[in-house]
mmCIF file with all atom_site columns, C-alpha atoms in Angstrom:
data_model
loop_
_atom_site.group_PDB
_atom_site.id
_atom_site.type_symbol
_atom_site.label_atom_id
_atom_site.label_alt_id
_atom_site.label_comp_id
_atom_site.label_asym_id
_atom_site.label_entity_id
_atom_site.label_seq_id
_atom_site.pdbx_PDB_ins_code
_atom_site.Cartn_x
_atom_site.Cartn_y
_atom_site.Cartn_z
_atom_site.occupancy
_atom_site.B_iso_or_equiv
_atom_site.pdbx_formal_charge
_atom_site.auth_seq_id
_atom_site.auth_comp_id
_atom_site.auth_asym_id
_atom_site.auth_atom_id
_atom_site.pdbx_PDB_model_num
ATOM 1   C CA . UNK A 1 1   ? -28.356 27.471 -17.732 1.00 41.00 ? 1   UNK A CA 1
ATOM 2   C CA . UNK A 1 2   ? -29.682 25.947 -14.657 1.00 44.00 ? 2   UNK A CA 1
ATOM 3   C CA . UNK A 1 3   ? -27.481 24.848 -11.306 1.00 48.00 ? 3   UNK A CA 1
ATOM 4   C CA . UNK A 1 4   ? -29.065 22.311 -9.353  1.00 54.00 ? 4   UNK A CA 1
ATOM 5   C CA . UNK A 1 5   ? -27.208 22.597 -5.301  1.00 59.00 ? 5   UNK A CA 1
ATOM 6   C CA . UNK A 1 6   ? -27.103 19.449 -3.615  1.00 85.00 ? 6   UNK A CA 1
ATOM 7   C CA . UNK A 1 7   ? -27.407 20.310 0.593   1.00 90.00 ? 7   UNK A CA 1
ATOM 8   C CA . UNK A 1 8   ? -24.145 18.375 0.846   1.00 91.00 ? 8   UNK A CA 1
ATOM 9   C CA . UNK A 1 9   ? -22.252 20.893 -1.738  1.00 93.00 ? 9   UNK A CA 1
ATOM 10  C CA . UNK A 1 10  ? -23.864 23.688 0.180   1.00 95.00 ? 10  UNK A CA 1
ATOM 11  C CA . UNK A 1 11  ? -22.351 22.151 3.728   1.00 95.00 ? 11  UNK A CA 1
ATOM 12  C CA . UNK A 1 12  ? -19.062 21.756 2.143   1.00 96.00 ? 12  UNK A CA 1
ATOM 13  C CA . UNK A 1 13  ? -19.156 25.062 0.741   1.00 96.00 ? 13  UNK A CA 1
ATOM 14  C CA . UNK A 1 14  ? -20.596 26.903 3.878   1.00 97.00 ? 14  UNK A CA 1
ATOM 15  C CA . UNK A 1 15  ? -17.471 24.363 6.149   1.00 97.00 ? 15  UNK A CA 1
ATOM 16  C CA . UNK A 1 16  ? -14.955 26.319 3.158   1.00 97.00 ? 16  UNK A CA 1
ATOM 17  C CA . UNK A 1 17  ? -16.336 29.685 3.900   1.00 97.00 ? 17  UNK A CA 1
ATOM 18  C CA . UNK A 1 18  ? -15.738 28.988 7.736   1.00 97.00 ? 18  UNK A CA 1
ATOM 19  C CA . UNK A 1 19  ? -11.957 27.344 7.106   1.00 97.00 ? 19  UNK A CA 1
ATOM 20  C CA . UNK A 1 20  ? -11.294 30.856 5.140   1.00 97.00 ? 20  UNK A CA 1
ATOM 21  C CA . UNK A 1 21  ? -12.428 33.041 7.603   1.00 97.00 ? 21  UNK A CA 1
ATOM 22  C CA . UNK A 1 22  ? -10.657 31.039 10.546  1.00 97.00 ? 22  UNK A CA 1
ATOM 23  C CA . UNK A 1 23  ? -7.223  31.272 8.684   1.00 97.00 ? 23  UNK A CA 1
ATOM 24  C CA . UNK A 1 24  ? -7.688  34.302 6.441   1.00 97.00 ? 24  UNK A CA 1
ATOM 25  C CA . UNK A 1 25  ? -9.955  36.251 8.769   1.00 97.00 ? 25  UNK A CA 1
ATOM 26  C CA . UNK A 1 26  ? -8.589  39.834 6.835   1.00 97.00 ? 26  UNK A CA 1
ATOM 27  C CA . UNK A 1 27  ? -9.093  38.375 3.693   1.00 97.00 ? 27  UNK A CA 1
ATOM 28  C CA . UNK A 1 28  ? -12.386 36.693 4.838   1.00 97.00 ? 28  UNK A CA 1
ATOM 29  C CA . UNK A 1 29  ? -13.551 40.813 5.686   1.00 98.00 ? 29  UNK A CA 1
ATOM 30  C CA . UNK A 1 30  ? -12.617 41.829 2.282   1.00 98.00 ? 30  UNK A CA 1
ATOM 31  C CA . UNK A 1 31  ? -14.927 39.094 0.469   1.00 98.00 ? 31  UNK A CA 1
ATOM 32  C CA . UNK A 1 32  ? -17.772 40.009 2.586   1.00 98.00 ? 32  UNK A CA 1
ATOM 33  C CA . UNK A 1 33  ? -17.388 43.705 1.643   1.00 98.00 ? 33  UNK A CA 1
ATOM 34  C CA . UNK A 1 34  ? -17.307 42.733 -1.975  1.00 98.00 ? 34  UNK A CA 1
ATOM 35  C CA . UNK A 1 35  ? -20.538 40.565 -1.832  1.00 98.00 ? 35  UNK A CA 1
ATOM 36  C CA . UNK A 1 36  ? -22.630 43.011 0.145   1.00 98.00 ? 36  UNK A CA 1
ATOM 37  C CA . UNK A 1 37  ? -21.247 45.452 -2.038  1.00 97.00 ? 37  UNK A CA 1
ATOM 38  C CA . UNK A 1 38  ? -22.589 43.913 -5.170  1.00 97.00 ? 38  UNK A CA 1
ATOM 39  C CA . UNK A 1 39  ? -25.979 43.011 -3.064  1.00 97.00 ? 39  UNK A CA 1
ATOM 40  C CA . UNK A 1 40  ? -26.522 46.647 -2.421  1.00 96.00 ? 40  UNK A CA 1
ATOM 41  C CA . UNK A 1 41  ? -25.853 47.601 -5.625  1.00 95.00 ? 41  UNK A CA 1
ATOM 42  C CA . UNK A 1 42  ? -27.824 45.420 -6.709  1.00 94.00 ? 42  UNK A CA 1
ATOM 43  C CA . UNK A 1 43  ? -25.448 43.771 -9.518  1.00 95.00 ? 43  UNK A CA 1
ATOM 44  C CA . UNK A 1 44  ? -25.915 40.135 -10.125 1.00 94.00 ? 44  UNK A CA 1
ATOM 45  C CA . UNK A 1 45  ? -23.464 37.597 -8.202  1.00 95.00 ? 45  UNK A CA 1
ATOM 46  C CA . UNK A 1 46  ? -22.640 35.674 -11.580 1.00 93.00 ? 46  UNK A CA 1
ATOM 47  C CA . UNK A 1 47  ? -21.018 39.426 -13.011 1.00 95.00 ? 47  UNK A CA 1
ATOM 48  C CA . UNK A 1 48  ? -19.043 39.772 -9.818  1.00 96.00 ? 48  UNK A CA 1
ATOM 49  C CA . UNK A 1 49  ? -18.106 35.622 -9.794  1.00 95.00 ? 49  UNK A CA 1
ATOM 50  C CA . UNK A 1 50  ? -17.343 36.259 -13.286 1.00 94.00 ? 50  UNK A CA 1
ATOM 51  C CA . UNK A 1 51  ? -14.973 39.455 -12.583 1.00 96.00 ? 51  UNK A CA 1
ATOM 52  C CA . UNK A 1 52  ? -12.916 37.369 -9.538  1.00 96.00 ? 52  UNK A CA 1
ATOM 53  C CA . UNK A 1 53  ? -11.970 34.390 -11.971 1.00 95.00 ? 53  UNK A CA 1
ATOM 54  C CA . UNK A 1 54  ? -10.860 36.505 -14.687 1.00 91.00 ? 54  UNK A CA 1
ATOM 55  C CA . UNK A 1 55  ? -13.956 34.872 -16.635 1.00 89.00 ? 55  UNK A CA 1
ATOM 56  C CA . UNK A 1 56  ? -16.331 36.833 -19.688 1.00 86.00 ? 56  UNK A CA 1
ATOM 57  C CA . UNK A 1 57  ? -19.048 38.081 -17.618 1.00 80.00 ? 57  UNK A CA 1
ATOM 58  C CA . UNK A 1 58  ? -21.195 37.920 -21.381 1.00 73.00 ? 58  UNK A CA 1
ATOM 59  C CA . UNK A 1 59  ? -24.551 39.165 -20.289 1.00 77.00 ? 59  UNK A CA 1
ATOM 60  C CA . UNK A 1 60  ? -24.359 39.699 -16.636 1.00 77.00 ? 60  UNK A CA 1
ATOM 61  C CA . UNK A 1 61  ? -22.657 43.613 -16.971 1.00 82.00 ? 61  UNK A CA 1
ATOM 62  C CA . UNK A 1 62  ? -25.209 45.700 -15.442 1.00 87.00 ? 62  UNK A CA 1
ATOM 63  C CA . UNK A 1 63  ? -26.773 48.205 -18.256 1.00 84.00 ? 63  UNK A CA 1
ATOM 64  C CA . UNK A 1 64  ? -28.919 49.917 -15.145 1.00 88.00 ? 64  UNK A CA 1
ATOM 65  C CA . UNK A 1 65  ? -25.841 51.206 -13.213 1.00 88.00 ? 65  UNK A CA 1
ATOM 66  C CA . UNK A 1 66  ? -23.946 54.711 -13.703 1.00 91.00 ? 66  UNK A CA 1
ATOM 67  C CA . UNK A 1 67  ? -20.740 53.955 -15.015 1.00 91.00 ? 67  UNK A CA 1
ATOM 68  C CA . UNK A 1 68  ? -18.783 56.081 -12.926 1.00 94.00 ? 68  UNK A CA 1
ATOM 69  C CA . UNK A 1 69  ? -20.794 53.543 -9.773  1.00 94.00 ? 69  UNK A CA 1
ATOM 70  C CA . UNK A 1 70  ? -19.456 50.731 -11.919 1.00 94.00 ? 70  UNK A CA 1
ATOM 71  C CA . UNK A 1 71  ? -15.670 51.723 -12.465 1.00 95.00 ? 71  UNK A CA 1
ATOM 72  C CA . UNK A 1 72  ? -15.653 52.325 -8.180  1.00 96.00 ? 72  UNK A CA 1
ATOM 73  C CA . UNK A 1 73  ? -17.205 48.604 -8.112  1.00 96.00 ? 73  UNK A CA 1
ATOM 74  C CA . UNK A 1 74  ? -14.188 47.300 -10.370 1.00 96.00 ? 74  UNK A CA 1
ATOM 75  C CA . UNK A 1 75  ? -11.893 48.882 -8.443  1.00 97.00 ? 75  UNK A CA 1
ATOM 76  C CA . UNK A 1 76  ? -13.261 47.247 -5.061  1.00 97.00 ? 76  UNK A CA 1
ATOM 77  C CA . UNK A 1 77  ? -13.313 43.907 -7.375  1.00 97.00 ? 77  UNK A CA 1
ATOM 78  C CA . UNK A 1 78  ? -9.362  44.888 -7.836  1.00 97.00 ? 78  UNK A CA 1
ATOM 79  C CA . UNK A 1 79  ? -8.294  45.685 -4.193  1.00 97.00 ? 79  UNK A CA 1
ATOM 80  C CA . UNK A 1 80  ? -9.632  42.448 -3.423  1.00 97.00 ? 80  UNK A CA 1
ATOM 81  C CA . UNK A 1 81  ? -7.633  40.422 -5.610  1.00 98.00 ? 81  UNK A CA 1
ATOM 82  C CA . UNK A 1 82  ? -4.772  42.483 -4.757  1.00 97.00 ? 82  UNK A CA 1
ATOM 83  C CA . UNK A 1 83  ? -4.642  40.815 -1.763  1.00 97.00 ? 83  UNK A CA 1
ATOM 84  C CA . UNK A 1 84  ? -1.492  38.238 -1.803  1.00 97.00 ? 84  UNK A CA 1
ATOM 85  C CA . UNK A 1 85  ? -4.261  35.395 -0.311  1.00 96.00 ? 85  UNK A CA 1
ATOM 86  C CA . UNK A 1 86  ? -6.802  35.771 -3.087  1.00 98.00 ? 86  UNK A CA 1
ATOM 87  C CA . UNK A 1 87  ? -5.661  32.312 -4.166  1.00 97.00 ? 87  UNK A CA 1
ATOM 88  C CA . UNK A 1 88  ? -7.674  30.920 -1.062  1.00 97.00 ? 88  UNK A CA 1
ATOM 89  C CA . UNK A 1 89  ? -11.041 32.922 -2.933  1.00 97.00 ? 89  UNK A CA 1
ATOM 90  C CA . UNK A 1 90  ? -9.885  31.929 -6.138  1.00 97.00 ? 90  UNK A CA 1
ATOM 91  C CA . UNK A 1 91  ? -9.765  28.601 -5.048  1.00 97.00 ? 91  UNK A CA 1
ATOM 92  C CA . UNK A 1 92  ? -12.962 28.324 -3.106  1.00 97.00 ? 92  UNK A CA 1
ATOM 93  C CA . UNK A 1 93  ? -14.633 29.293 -6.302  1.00 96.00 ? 93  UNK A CA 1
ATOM 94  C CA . UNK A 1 94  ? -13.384 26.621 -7.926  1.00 96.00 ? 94  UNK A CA 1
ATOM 95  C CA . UNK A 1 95  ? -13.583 23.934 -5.192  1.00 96.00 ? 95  UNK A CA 1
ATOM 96  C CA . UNK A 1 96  ? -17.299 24.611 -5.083  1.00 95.00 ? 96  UNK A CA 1
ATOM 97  C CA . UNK A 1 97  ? -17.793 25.939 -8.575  1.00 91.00 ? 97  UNK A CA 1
ATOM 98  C CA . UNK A 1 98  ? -20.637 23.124 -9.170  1.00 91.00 ? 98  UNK A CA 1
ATOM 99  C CA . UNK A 1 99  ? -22.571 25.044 -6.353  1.00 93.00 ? 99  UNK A CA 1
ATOM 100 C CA . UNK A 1 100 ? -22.851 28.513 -8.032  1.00 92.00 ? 100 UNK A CA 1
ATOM 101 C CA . UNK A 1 101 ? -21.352 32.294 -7.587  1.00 94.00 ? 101 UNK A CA 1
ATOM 102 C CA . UNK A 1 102 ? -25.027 33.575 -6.757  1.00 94.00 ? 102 UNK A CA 1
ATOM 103 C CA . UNK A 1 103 ? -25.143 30.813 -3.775  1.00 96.00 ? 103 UNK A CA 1
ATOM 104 C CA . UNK A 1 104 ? -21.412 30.734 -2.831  1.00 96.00 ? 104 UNK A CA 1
ATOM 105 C CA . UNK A 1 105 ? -22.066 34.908 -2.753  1.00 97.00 ? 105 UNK A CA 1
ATOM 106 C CA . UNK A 1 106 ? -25.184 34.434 -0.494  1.00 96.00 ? 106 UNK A CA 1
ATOM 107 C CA . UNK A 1 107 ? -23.388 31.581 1.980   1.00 97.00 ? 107 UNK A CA 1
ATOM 108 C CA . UNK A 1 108 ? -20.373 33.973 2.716   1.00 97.00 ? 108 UNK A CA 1
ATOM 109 C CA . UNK A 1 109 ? -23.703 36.531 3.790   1.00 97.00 ? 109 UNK A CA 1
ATOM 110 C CA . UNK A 1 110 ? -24.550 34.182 6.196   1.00 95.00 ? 110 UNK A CA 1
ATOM 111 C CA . UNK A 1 111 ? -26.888 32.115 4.810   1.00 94.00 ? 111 UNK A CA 1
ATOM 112 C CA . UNK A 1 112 ? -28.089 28.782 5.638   1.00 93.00 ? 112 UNK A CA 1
ATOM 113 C CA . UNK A 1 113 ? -27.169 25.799 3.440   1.00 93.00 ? 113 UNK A CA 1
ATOM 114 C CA . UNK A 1 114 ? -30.809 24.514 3.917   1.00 88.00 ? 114 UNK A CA 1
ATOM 115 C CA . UNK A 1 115 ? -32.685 27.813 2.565   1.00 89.00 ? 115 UNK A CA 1
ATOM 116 C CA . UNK A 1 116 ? -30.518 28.413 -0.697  1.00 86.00 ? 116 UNK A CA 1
ATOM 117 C CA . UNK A 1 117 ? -30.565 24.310 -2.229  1.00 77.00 ? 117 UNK A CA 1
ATOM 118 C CA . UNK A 1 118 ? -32.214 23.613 -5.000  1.00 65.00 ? 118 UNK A CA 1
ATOM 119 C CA . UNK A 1 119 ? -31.586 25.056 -8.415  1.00 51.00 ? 119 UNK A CA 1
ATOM 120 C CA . UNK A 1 120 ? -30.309 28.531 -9.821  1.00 51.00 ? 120 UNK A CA 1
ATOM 121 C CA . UNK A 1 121 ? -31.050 30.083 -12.822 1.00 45.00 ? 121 UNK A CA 1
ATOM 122 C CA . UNK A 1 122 ? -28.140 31.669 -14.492 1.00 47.00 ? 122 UNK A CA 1
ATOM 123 C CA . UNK A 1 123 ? -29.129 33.638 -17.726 1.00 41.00 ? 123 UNK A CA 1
#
């Protein structure tokens, strides 16, 4: 499946990501350690997207990582939504869900709206 980004999706999703660390700033930290987490681990966005809205991640569990690396991953997925806020993630998934978990994952890393538009592949 392909998701095509408009620029103005990515703004609105980048001005979300900013409202959420302004009010949730704690909760804001914990996101960021569970994206760069799943960066340096290399896991695809869509499994960890997938794994925050309760949703089948299908194809997107990692076959290449230990699964004693993968149960400490989960349980980082689970402190995060622990969190009595995680409504305001939840949420900012679904506000923006048109723009993508890979690009969502990659504008709370820091990114710039203009280098990430255009489509996504999701397999």
């Amino acid at each position: 499946m392909t998701k095509l980004s408009s620029l103005d999706e990515l703004y609105d999703a980048k001005a979300a990501i900013e409202q959420l660390k302004s009010t949730e700033p704690k909760l804001h930290e914990k996101l960021i350690h569970v994206v760069s987490l799943t960066r340096q681990l290399q896991i695809q966005y869509h499994y960890m997207g997938c794994l925050l809205m309760d949703d089948d991640p299908c194809n997107h569990t990692p076959t290449y990582v230990k699964s004693s690396v993968l149960e400490l991953y989960h349980e980082e997925i689970e402190r995060l939504k622990q969190d009595s806020d995680f409504a305001y993630v939840q949420q900012l998934f679904i506000n923006h869900q048109k723009v993508g978990y890979p690009k969502i994952s990659l504008l709370v890393l820091g990114a710039k709206p203009e280098k990430i538009k255009g489509s996504t592949i999701i397999k």
